[in-house]
CSV table of C-alpha atoms in Angstrom, one decimal:
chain,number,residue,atom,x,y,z
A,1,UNK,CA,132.1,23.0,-114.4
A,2,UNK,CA,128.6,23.0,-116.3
A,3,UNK,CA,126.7,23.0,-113.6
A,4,UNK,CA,122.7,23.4,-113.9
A,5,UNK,CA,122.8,26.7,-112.5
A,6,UNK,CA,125.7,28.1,-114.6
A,7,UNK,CA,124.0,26.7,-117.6
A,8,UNK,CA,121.0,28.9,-116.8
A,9,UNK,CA,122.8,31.5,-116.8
A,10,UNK,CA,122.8,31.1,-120.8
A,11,UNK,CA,120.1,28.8,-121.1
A,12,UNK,CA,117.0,29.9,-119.3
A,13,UNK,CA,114.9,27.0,-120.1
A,14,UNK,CA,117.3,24.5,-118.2
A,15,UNK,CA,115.8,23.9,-114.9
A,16,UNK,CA,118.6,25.5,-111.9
A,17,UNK,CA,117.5,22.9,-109.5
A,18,UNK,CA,119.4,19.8,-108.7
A,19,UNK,CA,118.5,16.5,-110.8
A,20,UNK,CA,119.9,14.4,-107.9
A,21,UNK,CA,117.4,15.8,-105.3
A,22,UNK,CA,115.4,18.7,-106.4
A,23,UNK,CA,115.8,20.2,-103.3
A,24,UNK,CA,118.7,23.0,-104.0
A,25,UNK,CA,120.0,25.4,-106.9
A,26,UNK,CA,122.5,23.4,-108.4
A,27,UNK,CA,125.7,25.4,-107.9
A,28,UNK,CA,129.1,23.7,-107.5
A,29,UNK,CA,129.6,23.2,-104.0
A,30,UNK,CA,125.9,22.2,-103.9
A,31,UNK,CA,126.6,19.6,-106.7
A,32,UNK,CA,129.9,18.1,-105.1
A,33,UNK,CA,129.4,18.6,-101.1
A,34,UNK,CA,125.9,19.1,-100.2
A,35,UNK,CA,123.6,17.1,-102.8
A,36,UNK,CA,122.5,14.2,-100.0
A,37,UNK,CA,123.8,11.7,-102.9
A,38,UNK,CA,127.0,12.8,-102.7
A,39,UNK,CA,127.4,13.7,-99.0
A,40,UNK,CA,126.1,10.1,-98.7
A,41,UNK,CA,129.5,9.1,-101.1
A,42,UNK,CA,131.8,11.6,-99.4
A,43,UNK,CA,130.6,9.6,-96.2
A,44,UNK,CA,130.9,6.4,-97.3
A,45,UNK,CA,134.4,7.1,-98.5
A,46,UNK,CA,135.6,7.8,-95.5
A,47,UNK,CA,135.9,12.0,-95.4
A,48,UNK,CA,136.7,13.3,-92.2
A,49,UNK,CA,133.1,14.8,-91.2
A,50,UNK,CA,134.0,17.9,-90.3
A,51,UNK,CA,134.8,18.6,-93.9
A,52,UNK,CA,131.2,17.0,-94.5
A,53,UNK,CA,129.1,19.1,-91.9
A,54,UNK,CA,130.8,22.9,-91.8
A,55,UNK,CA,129.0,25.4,-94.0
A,56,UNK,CA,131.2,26.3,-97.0
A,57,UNK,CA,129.9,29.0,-99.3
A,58,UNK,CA,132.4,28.2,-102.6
A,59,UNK,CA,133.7,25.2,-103.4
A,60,UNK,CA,137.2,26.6,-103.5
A,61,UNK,CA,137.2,27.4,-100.1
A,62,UNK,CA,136.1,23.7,-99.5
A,63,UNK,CA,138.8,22.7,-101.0
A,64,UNK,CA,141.3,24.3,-99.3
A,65,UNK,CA,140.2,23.7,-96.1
A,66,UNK,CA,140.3,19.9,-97.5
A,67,UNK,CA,143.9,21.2,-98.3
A,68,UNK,CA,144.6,22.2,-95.0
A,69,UNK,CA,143.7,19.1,-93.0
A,70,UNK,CA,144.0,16.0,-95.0
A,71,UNK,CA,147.5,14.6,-95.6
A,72,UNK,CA,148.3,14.4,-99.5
A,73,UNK,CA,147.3,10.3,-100.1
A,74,UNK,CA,143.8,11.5,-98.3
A,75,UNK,CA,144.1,14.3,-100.6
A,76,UNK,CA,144.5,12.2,-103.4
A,77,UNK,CA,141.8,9.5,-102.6
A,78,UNK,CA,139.2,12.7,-102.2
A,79,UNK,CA,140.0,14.3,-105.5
A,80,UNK,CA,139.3,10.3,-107.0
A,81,UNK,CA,136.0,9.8,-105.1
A,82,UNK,CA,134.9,13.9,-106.0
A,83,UNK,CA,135.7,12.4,-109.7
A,84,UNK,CA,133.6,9.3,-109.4
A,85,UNK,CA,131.1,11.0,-108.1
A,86,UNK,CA,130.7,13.5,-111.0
A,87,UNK,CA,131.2,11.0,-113.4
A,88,UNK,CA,127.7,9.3,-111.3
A,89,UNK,CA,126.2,12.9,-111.9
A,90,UNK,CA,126.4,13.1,-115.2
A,91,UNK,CA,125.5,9.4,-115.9
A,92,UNK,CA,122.7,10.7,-113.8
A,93,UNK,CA,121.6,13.6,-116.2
A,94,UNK,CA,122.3,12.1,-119.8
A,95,UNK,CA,121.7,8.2,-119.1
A,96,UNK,CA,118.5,9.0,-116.0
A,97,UNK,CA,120.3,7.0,-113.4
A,98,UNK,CA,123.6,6.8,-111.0
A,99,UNK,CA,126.2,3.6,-111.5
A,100,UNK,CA,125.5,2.8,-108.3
A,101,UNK,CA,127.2,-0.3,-108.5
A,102,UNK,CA,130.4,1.7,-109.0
A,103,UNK,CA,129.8,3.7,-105.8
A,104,UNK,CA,128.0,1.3,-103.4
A,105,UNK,CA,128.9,-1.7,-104.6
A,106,UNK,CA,131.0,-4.3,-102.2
A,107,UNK,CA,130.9,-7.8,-103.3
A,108,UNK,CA,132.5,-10.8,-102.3
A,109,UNK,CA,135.6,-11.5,-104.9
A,110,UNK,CA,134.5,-13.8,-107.7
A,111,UNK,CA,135.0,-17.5,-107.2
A,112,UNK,CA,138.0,-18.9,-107.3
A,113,UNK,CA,139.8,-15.5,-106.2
A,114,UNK,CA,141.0,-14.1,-103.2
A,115,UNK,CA,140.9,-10.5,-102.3
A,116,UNK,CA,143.7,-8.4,-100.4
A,117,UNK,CA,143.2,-5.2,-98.9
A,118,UNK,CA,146.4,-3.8,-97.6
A,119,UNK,CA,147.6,-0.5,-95.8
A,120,UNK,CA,150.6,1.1,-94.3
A,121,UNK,CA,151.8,3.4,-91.7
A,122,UNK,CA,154.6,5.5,-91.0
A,123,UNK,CA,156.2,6.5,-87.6
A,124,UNK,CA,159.2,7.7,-86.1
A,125,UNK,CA,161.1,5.9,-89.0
A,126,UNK,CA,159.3,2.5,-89.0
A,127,UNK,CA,156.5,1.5,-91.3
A,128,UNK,CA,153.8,-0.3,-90.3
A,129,UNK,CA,152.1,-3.0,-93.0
A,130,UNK,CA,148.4,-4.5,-92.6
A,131,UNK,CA,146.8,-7.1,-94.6
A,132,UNK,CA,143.9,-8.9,-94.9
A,133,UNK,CA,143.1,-11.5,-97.6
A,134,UNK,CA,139.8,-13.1,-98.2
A,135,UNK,CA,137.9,-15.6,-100.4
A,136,UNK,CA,134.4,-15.4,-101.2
A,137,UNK,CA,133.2,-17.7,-98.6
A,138,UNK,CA,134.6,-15.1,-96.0
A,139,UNK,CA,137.9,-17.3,-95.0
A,140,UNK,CA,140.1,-14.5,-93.6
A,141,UNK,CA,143.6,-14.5,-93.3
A,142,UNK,CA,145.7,-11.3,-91.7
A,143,UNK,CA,149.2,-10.3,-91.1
A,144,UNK,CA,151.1,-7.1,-89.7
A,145,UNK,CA,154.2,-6.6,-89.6
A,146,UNK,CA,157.1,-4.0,-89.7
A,147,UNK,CA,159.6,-2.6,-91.1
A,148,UNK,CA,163.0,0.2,-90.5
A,149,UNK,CA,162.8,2.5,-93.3
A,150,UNK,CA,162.3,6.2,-94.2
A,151,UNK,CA,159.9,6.8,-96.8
A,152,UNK,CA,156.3,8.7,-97.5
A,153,UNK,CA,153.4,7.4,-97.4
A,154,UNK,CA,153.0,6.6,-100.7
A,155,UNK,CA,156.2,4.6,-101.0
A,156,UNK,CA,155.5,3.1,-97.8
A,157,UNK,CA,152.5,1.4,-99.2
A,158,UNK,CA,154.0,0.6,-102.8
A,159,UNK,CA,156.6,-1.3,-100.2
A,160,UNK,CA,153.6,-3.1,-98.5
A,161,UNK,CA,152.2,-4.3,-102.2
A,162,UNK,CA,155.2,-5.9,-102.9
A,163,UNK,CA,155.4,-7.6,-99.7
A,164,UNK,CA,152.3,-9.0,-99.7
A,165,UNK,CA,152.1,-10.3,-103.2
A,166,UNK,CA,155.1,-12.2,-102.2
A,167,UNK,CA,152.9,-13.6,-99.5
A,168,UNK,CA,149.6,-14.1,-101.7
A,169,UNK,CA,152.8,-16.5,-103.8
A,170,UNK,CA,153.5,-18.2,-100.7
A,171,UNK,CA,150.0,-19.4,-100.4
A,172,UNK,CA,150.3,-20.5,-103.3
A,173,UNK,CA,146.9,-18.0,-104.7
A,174,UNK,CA,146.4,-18.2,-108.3
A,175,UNK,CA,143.5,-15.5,-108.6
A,176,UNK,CA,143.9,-12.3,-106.5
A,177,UNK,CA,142.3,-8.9,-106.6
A,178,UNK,CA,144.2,-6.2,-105.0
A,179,UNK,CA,142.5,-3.4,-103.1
A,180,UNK,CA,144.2,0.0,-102.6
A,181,UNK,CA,142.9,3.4,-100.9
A,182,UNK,CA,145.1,4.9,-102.5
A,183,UNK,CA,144.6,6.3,-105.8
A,184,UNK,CA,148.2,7.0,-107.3
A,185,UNK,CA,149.0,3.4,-106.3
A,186,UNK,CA,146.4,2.4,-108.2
A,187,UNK,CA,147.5,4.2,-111.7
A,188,UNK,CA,150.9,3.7,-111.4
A,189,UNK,CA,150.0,-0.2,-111.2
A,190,UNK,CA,147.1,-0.2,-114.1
A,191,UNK,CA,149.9,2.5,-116.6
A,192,UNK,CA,151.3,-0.1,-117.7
A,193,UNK,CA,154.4,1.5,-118.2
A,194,UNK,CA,153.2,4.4,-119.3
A,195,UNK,CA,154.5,6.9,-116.6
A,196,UNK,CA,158.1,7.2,-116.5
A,197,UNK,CA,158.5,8.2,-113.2
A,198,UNK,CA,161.2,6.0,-110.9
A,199,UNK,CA,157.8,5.3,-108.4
A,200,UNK,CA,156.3,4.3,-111.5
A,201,UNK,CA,159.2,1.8,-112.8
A,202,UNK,CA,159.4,0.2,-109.4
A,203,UNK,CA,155.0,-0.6,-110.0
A,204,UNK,CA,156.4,-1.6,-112.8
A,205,UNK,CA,158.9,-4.6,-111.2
A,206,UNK,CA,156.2,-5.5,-109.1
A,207,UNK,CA,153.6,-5.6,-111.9
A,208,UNK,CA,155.9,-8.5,-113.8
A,209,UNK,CA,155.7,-10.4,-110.1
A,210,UNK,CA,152.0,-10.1,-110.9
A,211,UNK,CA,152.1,-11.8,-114.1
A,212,UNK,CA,152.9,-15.2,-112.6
A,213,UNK,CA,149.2,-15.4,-111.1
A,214,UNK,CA,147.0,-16.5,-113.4
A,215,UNK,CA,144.6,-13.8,-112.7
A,216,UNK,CA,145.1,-10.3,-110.7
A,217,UNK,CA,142.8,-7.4,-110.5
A,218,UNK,CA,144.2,-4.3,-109.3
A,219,UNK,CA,141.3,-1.5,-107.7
A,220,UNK,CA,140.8,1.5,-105.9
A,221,UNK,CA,138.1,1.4,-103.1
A,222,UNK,CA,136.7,3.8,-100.5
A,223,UNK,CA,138.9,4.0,-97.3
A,224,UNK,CA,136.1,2.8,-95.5
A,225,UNK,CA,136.6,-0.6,-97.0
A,226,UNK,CA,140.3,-0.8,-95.8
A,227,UNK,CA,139.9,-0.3,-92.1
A,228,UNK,CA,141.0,-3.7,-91.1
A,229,UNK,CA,144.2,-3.3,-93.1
A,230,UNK,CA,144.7,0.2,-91.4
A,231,UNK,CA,143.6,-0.8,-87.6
A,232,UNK,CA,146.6,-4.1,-88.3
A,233,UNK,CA,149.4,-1.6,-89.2
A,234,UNK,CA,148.8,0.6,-87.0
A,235,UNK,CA,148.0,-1.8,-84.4
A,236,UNK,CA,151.7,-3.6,-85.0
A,237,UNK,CA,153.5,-0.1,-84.7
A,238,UNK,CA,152.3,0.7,-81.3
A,239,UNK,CA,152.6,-2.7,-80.1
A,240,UNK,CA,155.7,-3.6,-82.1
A,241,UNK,CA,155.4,-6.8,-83.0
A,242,UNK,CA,154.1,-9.1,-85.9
A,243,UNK,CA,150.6,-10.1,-85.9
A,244,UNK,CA,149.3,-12.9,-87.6
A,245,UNK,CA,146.0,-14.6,-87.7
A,246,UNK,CA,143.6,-16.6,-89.6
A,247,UNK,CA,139.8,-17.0,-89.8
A,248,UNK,CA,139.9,-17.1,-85.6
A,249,UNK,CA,140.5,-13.8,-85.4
A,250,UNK,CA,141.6,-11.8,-82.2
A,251,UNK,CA,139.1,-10.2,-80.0
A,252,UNK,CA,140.7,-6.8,-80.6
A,253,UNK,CA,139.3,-6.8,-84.5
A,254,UNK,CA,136.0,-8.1,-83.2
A,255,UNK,CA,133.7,-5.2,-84.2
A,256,UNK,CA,135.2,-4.0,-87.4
A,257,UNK,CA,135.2,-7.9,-88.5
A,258,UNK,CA,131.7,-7.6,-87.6
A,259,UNK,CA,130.6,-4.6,-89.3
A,260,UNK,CA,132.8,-5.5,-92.3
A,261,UNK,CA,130.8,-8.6,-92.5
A,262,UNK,CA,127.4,-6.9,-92.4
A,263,UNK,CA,128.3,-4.5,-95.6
A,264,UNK,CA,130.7,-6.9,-97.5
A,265,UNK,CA,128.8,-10.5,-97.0
């Protein structure tokens, strides 16, 4: 990757040091671990810190101890953010500044629509699904519940998007933006038939469901922004039971409502 310091190599009059900071040779774990902008992202996102904090001298060896300890969705969702943020360095270095909007920004949904953030979890042959809808005056709506079933991860939570646009119809919503921290979720949704695989076609069912709203946006965001979503499915498989609640919301999702509230509104 053309990295400042590899282009030196050919190029002595391009300056070795990062653009970002200035305060390190730009090499390529410098430019996608280290750089304070994107340790900041990597944060923000969610990265387990010890990936964040321990020394790594190549970038390879980063990434396979990224290998080693994140499952393959987190796997997934750190190869997206790693993309995004390169795509921020380079917008850096040819247009002189970062789309921060892209990486910090967290706004309320537009008027009129409602925004879902949803997660699931898998254990001991149940799944656990969390969701949390909101409009942009902060109303807040939440709902766990479970469900028997063997299946990964990632169908575990292609299960949880279908169930929950069944309940954004029940509500009768007509403009909703779905939230995913999940990255392959998030293509197969947006192909638009495109990939062929049977994950894919099964998007692709609940992609017509979508089509009777009169307005859907479908996103990828930083697993920081789903912890809500994640704390209710897990919560319900521990406890096992449903969990429903509205803007009165139980004490035990006091603090993350809270600190939710401070980035979001």
């Amino acid at each position: 990757m053309p990295t400042n310091m590899k282009v030196g190599f050919n190029r002595p009059n391009v300056n070795p040091m990062c653009q970002r900071c200035g305060a390190a040779k730009e090499t390529l774990i410098y430019a996608i671990k280290e750089c304070p902008s994107t340790r900041a992202t990597l944060t923000y996102g969610g990265l387990d810190n010890r990936l964040i904090s321990f020394d790594f001298e190549h970038c390879i060896d980063w990434l396979e101890a990224d290998i080693r300890l994140l499952d393959k969705k987190a796997m997934e969702d750190l190869i997206t953010l790693l993309w995004n943020s390169w795509n921020n360095k380079n917008n850096f270095t040819f247009r002189g500044k970062e789309a921060a909007e892209i990486i910090w920004g967290r706004n309320k949904p537009d008027q009129g629509f409602v925004k879902i953030n949803m997660d699931a979890a898998i254990q001991e042959g149940r799944v656990g699904l969390g969701v949390i809808a909101r409009d942009n005056e902060g109303f807040m709506l939440g709902r766990g519940c479970l469900k028997e079933t063997m299946m990964n991860s990632a169908w575990a939570e292609l299960m949880a998007t279908e169930e929950w646009v069944i309940m954004a119809k029940s509500l009768n919503l007509k403009k909703v933006n779905f939230e995913f921290d999940n990255a392959s979720i998030v293509n197969k949704l947006n192909s638009n038939g495109r990939d062929v695989t049977f994950m894919a076609q099964c998007a692709k069912e609940i992609c017509t469901k979508l089509k009777s709203f009169e307005a859907t946006v479908i996103m990828w965001a930083p697993k920081s922004y789903n912890r809500l979503a994640d704390f209710i499915c897990n919560f319900v498989l521990n406890k096992n039971c449903i969990w429903n609640f509205d803007v009165n919301y139980p004490r035990e999702i006091q603090e993350i409502v809270i600190q939710e509230a401070i980035n979001e509104f």
